[in-house]
Coordinates of C-alpha atoms and ligand atoms in Angstrom, one line a residue:
X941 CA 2.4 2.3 10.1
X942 CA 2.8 5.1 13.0
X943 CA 0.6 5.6 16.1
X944 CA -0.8 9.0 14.7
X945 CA -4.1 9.3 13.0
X946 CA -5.2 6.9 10.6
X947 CA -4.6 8.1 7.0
X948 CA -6.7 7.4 3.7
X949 CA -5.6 8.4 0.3
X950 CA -8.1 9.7 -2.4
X951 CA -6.8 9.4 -6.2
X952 CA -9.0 11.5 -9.2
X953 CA -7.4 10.4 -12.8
X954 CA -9.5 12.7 -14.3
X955 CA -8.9 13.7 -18.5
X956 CA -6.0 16.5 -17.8
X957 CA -4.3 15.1 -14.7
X958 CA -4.1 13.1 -11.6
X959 CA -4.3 14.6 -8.3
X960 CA -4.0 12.8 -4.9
X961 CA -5.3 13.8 -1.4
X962 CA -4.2 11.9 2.0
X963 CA -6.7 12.8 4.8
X964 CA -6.9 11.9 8.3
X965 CA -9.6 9.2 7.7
X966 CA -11.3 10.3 11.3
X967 CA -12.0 14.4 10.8
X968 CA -11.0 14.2 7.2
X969 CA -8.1 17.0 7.5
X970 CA -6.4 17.0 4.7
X971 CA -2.7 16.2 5.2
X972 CA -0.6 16.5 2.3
X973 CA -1.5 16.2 -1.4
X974 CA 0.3 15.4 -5.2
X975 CA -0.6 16.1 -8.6
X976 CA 0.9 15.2 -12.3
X977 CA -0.7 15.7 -15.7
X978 CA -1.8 13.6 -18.1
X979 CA -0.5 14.0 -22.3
X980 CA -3.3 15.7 -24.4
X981 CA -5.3 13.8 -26.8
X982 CA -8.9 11.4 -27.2
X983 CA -6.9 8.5 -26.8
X984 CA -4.5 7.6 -24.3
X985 CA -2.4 4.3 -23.3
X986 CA -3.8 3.4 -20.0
X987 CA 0.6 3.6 -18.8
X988 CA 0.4 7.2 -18.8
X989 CA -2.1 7.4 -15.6
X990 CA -0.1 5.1 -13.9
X991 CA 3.1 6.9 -14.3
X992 CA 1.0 9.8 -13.5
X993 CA -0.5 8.1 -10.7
X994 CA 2.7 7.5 -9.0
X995 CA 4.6 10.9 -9.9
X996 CA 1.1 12.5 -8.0
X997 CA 1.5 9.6 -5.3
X998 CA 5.7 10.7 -5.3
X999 CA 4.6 14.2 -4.7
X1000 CA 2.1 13.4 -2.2
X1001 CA 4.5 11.8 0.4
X1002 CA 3.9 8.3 -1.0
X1003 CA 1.1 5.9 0.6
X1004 CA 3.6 3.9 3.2
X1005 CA 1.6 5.3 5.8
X1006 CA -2.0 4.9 4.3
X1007 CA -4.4 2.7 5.4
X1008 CA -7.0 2.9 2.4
X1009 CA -6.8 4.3 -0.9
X1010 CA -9.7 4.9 -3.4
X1011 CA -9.7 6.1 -7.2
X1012 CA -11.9 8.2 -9.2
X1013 CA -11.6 8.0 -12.7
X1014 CA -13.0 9.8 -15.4
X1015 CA -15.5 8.0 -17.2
X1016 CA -16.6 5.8 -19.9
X1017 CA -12.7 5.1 -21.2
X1018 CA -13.0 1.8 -23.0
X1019 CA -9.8 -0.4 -22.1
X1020 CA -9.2 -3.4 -23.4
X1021 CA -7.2 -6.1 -21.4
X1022 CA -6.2 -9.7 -23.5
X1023 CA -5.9 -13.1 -21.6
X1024 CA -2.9 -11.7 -19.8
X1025 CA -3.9 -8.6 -18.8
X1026 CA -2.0 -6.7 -21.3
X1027 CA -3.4 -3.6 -22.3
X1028 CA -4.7 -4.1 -26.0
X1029 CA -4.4 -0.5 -27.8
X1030 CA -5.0 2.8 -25.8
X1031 CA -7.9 3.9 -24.1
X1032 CA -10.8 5.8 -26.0
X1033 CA -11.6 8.5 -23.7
X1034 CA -15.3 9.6 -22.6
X1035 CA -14.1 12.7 -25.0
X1036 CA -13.6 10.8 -28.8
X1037 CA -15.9 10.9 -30.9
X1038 CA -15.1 8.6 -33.0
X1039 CA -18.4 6.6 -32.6
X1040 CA -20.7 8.6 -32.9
X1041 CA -21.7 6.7 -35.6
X1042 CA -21.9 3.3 -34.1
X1043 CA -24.0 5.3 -31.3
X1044 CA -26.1 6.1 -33.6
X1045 CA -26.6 2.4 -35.4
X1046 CA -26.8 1.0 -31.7
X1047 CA -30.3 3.4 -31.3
X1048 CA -31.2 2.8 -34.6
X1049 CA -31.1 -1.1 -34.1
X1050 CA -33.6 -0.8 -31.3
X1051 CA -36.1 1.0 -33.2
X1052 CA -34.9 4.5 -34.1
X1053 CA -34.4 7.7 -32.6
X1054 CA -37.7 7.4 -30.5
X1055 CA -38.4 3.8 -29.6
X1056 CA -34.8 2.7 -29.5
X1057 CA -34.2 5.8 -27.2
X1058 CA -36.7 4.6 -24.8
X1059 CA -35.6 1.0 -24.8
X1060 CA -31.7 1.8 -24.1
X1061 CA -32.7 4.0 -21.2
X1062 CA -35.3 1.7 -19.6
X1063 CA -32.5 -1.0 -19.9
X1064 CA -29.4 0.9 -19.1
X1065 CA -30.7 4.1 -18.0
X1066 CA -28.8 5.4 -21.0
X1067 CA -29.1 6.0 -24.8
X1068 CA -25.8 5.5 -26.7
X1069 CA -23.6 8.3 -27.6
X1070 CA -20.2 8.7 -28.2
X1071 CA -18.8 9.2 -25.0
X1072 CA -20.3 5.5 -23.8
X1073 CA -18.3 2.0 -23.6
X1074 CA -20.4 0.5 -25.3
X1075 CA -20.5 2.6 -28.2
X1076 CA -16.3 2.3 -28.2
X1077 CA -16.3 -1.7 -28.2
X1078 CA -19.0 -1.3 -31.4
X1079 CA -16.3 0.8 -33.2
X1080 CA -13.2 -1.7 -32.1
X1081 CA -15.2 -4.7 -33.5
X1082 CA -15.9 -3.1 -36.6
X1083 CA -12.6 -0.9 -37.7
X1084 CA -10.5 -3.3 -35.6
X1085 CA -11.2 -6.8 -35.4
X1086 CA -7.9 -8.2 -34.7
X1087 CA -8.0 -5.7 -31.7
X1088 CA -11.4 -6.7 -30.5
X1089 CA -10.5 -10.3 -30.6
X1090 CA -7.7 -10.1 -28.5
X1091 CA -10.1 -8.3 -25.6
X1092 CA -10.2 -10.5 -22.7
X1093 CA -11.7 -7.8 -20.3
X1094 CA -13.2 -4.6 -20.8
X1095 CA -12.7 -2.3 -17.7
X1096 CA -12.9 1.9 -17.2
X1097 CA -10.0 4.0 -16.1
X1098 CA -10.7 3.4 -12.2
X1099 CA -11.4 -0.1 -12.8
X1100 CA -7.6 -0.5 -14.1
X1101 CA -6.0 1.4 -11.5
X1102 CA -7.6 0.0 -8.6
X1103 CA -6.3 -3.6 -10.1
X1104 CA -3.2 -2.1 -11.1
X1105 CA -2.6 -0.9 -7.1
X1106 CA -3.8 -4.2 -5.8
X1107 CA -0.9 -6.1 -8.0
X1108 CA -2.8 -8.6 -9.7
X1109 CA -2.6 -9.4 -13.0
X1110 CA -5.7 -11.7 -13.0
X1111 CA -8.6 -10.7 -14.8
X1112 CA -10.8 -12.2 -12.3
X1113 CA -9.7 -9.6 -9.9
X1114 CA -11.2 -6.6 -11.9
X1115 CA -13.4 -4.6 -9.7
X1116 CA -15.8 -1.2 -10.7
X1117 CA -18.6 0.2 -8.7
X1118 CA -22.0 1.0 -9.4
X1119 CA -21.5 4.5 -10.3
X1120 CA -18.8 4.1 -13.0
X1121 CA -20.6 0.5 -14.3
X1122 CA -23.6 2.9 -15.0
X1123 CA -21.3 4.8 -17.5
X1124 CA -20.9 1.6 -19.5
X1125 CA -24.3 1.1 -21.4
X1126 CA -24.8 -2.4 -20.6
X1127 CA -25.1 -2.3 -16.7
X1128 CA -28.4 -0.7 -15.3
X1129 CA -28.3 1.2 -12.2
X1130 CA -31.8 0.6 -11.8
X1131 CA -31.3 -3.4 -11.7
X1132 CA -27.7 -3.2 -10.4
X1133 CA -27.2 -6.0 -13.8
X1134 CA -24.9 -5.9 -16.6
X1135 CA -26.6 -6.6 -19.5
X1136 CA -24.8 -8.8 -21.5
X1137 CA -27.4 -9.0 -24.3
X1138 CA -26.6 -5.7 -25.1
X1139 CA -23.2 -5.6 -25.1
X1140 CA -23.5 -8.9 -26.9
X1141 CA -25.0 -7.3 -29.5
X1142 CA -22.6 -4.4 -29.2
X1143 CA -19.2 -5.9 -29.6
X1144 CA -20.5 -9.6 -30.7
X1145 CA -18.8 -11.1 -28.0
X1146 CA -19.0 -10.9 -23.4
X1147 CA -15.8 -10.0 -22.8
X1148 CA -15.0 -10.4 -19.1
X1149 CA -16.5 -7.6 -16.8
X1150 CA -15.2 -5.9 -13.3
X1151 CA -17.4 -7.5 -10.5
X1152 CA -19.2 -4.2 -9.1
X1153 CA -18.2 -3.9 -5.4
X1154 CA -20.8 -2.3 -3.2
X1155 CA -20.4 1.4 -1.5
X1156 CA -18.4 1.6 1.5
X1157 CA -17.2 -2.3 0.6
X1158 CA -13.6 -3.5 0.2
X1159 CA -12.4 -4.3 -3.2
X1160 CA -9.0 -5.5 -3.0
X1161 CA -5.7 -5.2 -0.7
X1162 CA -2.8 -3.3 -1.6
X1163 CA 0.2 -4.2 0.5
X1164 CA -1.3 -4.2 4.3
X1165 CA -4.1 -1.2 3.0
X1166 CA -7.6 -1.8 1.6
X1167 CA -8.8 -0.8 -1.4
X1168 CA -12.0 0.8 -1.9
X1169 CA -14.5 0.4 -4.6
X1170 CA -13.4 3.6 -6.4
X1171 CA -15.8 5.8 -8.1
X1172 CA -16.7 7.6 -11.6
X1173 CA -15.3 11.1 -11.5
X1174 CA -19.1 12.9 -11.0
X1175 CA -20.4 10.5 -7.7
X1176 CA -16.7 10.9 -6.2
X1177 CA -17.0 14.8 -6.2
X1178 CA -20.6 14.2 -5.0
X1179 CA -19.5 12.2 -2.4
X1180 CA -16.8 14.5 -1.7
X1181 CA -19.1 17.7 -1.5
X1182 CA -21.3 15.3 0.5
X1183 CA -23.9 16.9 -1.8
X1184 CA -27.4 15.8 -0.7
X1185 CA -31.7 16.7 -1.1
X1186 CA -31.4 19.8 -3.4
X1187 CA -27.7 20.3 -4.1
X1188 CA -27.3 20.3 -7.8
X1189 CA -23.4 19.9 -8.5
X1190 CA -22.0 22.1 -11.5
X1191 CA -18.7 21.0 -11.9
X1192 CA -16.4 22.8 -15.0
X1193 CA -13.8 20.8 -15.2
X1194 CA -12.6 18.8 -19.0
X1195 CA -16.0 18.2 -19.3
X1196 CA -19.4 20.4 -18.3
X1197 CA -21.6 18.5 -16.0
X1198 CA -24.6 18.8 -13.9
X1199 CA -26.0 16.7 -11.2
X1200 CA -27.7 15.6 -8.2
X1201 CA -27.9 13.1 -5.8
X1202 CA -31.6 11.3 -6.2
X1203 CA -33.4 8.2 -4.2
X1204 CA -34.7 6.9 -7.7
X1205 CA -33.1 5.8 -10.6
X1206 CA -34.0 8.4 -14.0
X1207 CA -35.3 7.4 -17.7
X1208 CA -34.5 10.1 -20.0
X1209 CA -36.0 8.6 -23.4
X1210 CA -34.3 11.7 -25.3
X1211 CA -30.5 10.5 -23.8
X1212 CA -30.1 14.4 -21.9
X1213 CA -29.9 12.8 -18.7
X1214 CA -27.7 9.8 -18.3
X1215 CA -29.1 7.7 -15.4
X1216 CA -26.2 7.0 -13.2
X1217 CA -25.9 5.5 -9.9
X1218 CA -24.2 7.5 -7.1
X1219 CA -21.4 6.4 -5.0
X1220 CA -23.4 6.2 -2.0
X1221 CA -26.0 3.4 -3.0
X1222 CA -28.3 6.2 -4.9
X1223 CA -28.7 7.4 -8.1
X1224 CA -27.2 10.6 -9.9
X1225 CA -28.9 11.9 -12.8
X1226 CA -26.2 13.7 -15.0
X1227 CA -25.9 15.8 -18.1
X1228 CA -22.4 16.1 -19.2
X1229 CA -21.0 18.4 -22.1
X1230 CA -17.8 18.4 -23.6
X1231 CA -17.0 21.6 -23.9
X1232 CA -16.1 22.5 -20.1
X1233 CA -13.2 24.3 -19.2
X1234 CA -11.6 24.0 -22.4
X1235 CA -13.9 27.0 -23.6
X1236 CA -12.3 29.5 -21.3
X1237 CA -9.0 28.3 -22.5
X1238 CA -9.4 28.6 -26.0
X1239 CA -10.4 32.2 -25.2
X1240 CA -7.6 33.2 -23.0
X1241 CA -5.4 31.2 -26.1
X1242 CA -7.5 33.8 -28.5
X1243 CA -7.2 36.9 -26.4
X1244 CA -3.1 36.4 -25.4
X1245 CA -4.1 36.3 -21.5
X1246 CA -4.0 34.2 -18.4
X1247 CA -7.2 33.1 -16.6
X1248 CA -7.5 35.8 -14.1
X1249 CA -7.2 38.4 -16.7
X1250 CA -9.7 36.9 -19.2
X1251 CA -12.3 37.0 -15.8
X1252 CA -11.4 40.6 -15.4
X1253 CA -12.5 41.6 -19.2
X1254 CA -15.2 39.6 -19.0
X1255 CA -16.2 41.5 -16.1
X1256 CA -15.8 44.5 -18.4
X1257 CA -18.5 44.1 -20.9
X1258 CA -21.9 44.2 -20.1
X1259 CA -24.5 41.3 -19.6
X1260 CA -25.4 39.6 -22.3
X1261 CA -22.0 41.1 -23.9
X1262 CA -23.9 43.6 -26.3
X1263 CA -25.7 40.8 -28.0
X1264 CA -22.3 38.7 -29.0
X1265 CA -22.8 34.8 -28.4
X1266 CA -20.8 32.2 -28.4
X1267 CA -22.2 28.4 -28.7
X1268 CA -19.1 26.8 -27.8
X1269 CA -19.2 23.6 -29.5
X1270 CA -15.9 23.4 -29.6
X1271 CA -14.9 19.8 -29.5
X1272 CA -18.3 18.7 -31.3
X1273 CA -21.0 18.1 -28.6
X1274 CA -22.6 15.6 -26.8
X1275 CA -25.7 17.4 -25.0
X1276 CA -27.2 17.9 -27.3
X1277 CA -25.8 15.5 -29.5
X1278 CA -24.2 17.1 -32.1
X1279 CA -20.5 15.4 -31.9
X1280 CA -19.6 17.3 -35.3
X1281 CA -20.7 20.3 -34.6
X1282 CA -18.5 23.4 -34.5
X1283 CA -18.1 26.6 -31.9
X1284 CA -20.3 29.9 -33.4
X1285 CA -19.8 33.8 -32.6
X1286 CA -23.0 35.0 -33.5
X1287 CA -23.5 39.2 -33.6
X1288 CA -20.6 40.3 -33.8
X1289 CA -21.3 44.5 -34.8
X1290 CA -18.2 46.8 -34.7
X1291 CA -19.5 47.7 -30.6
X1292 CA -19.0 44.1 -29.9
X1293 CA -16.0 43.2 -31.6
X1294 CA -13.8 44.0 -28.4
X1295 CA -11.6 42.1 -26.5
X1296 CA -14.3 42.5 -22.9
X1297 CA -17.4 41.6 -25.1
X1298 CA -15.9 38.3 -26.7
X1299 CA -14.2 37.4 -23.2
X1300 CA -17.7 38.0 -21.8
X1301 CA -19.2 35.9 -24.7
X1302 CA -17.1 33.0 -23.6
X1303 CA -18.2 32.8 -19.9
X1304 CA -21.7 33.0 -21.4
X1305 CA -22.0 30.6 -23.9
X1306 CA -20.6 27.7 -21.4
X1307 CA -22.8 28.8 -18.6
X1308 CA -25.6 29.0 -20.8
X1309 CA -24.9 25.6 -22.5
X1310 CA -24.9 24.5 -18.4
X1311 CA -27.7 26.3 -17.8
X1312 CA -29.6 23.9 -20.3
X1313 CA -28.0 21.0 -18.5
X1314 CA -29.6 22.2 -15.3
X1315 CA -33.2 22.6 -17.3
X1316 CA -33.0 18.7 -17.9
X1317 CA -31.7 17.4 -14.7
X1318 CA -34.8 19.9 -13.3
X1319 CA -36.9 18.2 -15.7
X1320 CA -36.5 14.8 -14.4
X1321 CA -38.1 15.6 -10.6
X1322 CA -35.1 17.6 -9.2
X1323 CA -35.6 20.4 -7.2
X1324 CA -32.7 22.4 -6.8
X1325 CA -32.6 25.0 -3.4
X1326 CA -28.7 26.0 -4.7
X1327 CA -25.6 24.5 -7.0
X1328 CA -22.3 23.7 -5.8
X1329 CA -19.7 25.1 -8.3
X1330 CA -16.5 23.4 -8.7
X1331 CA -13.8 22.2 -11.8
X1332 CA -11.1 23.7 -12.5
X1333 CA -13.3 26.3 -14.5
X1334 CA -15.2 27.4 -10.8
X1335 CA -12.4 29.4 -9.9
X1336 CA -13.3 32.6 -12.6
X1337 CA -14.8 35.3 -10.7
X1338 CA -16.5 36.1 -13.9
X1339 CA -17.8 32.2 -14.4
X1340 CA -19.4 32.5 -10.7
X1341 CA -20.7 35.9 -11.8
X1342 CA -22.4 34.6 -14.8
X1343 CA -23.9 31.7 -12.8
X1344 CA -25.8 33.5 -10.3
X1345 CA -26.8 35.4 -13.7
X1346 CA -28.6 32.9 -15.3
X1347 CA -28.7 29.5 -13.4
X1348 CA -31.4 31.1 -11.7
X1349 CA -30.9 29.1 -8.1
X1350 CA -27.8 30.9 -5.1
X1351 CA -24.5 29.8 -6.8
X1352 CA -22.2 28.2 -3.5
X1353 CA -18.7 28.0 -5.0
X1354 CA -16.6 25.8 -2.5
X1355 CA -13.2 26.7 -1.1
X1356 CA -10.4 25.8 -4.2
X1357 CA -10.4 22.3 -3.8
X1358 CA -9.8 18.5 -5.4
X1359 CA -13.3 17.5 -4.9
X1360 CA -13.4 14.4 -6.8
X1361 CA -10.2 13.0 -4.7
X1362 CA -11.9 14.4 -1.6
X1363 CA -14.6 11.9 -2.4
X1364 CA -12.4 9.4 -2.9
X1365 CA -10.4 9.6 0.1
X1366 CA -13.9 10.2 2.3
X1367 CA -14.8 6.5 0.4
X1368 CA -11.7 5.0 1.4
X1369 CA -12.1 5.8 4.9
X1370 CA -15.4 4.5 4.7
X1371 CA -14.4 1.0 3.4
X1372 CA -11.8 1.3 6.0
X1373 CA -14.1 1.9 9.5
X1374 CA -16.6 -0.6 8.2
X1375 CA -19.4 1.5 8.8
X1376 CA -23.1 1.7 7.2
X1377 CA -22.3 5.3 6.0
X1378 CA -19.8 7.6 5.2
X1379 CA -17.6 9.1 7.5
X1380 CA -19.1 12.7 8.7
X1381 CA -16.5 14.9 7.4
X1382 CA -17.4 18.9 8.3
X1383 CA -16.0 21.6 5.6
X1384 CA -15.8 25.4 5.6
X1385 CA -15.7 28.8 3.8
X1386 CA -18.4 27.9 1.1
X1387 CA -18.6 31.3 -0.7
X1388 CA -22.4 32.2 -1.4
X1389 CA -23.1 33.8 -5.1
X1390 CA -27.0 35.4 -4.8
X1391 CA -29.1 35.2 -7.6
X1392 CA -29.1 38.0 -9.7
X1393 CA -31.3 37.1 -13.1
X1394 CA -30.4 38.3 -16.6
X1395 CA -33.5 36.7 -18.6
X1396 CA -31.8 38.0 -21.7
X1397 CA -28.6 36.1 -22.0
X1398 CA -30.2 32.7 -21.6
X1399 CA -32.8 34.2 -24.4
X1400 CA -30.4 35.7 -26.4
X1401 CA -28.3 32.2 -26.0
X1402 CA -31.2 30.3 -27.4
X1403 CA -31.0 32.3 -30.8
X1404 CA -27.9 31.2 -31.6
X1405 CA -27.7 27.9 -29.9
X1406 CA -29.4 25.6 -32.7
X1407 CA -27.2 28.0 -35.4
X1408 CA -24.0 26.5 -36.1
X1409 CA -21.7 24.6 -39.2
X1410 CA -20.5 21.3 -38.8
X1411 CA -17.3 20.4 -38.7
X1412 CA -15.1 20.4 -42.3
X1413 CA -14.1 16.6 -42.9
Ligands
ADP1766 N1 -9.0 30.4 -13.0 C1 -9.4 29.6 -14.0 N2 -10.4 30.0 -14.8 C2 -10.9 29.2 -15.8 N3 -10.4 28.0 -16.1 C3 -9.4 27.5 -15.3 C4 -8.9 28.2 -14.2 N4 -8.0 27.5 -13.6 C5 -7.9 26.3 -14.3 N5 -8.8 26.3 -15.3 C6 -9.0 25.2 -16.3 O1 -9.6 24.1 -15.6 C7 -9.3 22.9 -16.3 C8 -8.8 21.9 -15.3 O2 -9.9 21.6 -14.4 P1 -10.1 20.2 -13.8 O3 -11.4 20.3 -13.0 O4 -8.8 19.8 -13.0 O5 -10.2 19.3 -15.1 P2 -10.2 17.7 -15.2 O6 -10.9 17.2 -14.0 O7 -11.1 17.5 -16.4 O8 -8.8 17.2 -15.5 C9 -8.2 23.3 -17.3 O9 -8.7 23.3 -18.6 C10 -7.7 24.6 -16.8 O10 -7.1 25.4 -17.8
5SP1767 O1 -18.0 11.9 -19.4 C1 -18.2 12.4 -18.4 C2 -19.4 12.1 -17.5 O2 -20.4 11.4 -18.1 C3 -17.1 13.3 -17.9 O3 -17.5 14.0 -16.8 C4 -15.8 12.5 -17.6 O4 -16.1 11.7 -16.4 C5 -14.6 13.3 -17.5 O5 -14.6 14.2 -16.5 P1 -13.5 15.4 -16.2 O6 -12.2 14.9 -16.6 O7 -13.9 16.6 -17.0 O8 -13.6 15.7 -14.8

């Protein structure tokens, strides 16, 4: 350790990649960085983040000289550790789909669509879908038994490599934090309980669960460094931001999510609004979609161009691209919950079928599907005054563009940034000083987008939105 400033290292494995900040942990400056990506696919051996981790660490000058690290993960990855801490099969990301149907037996076996709705999310602030743990242990114990019988320990992506970074091997060293536990479906941020009934009844068995280490709080050491609690992707970029009363995060990254930072917990019956916790001791309401940035790059794929230039033909066309919409279900969808639903192009004439009108079409339809996002969070007792736009996704000039267009609050886009490490770092430093709070950390050249409504794209939008085909099996 030098005599310089005090160093703090914030890690985001999100879905495509894991990038690493070290900050000075006193003014927050960022001092050198890392990235590596992560393979492709909806389910991933939890070894590929950690060689990622370390190739990002590598790049980022190592953490010799660190004096608290924090991760945030993406969420809702099931993995499943046996008695020796072995990982069991790879993870199932927040992203597959492949329970949708036991999401749907798990609401069904509380009493249906309405009444099992409102029971899961006045128990867990949730109501299963896909994306949720607890929907992914249902699947393992019914398609694979031998599998589910061999889980020891269930834990989430941050969960394993904040264990993995302290060196232990014992499962009674598993750590999460409120925010990601909230992600599970059987831990209620309202309570601050797991509820083991329910994921009894899930998987038919309690495996062992991370103990849920409070904000600002130590989890573990990691050779002569602490260990913060870590965080869920969404409250580490909150955190990061230091988004407070009014801010309503948009960030467009794998996934398409809104949220805000809230003193009270949320119930969303109808499963829109998934009741997280924050990373601060509050809550975060959050809708999260799964066709984020993916969108834009299936159309710069379609139209044979880089990002910048698909922002500069979408700038071309029009608002409301001469009536061409795209719903961009792409990967299925999880708000609304349609997780075999397919993308649409609906009114395509011969004036529309250019290469500026279905670039615009693109921007649209995922701002739009966002836009609905921020309807719900609204919905719930939020009032925004502006969103914060970040993900990957933030830096289109024609995304920002269409966001002041129809998100109908001022759009602040952020400098480029890694928000969600940012959050993680400003956590670590706050586990490291021991303090009640957060560290005060002061940022600049937020870029303000006015409003400038287009009623008609969010109108023509809604046309096509409940339109579409499912997918072909
Ligand atoms: N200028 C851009 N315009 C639109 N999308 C972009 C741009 N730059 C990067 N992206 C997309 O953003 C995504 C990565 O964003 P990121 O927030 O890092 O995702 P994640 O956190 O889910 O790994 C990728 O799909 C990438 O292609
Ligand atoms: O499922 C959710 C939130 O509920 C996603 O937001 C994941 O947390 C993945 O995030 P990104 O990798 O897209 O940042």
């Amino acid at each position: 350790m030098t005599d310089g400033p005090r160093l703090v290292a914030g890690i985001d494995s999100s879905t495509q990649s894991c990038k690493v900040v070290v900050r000075d942990a006193g003014t927050g400056a960022l001092v050198r960085q890392g990235r590596a990506s992560h393979p492709d696919g909806t389910e991933v051996h939890p070894d590929h983040w950690w060689a990622a981790l370390q190739e990002a660490v590598a790049e980022a000058g190592g953490l010799d000289d660190v004096s608290a690290v924090s991760v945030g993960g993406q969420q809702h990855g099931m993995v499943c550790l046996d008695e020796d801490g072995s990982v069991v099969r790879p993870a199932l990301l927040w992203n597959d789909t492949r329970s949708a149907g036991a999401a749907r037996d798990l609401v069904d076996e509380l009493g249906g669509p309405e009444e099992g709705g409102r029971a899961w999310a006045e128990a867990v602030g949730v109501v299963p879908v896909a994306s949720f743990t607890v929907t992914k242990l249902r699947w393992l114990a019914e398609h694979e038994p031998d599998n589910a019988r061999r889980t020891a320990a269930v834990c989430l992506p941050h969960d394993w490599l904040t264990w993995k970074l302290s060196g232990s091997t014992d499962l009674r060293d598993l750590t999460t934090d409120r925010s990601d536990a909230s992600g599970t479906g059987y831990w209620s941020a309202a309570t601050g309980d797991y509820r083991t009934d329910l994921l009894e009844r899930a998987f038919g068995a309690v495996p062992y669960l991370p103990r849920v280490v409070a904000p600002g709080a130590v989890a573990a050491g990691m050779n002569g460094a602490v260990l913060g609690a870590g965080a869920g992707d969404n409250a580490a970029a909150a955190l990061g931001l230091g988004a407070g009363e009014g801010d309503v995060v948009v960030s467009i990254g794998t996934s398409g999510v809104v949220t805000a930072v809230t003193g009270t917990p949320s119930i969303d019956p109808t499963g829109s609004v998934a009741g997280f916790a924050d990373a601060t001791g509050l809550f975060l309401p959050l809708v999260a979609t799964l066709n984020g940035a993916r969108v834009l790059d299936a159309a710069a794929r379609l139209l044979d161009v880089d990002h910048e230039t698909l922002s500069r033909l979408a700038l071309e066309a029009p608002s409301g691209a001469g009536g061409l919409v795209l719903v961009p279900y792409l990967e299925g969808e999880r708000t609304p919950n349609l997780p075999d639903a397919t993308g649409s192009l609906h009114g395509l004439t011969l004036a529309t079928a250019t290469r500026p009108a279905l670039a615009r079409a693109f921007v649209e339809g995922l701002v739009c599907s966002l836009a609905d996002g921020l309807d719900a969070v609204v919905a719930t007792g939020v009032t925004p005054s502006r969103v914060l736009l970040v993900g990957g996704a933030a830096a289109s000039e024609a995304v920002r563009t269409v966001a002041a267009e129809v998100l109908g609050v001022p759009v602040d886009v952020p400098p480029p940034g890694e928000y969600v490490a940012d959050g993680a770092a400003r956590q670590a430093a706050w586990a490291l000083s021991g303090a009640d709070a957060p560290p005060e950390w002061v940022r600049e050249g937020t870029r303000r987008y006015a409003v400038d409504p287009v009623p008609s794209v969010r109108a023509r939008y809604a046309e096509g939105r409940s339109r579409h085909l499912d997918k072909t099996t």
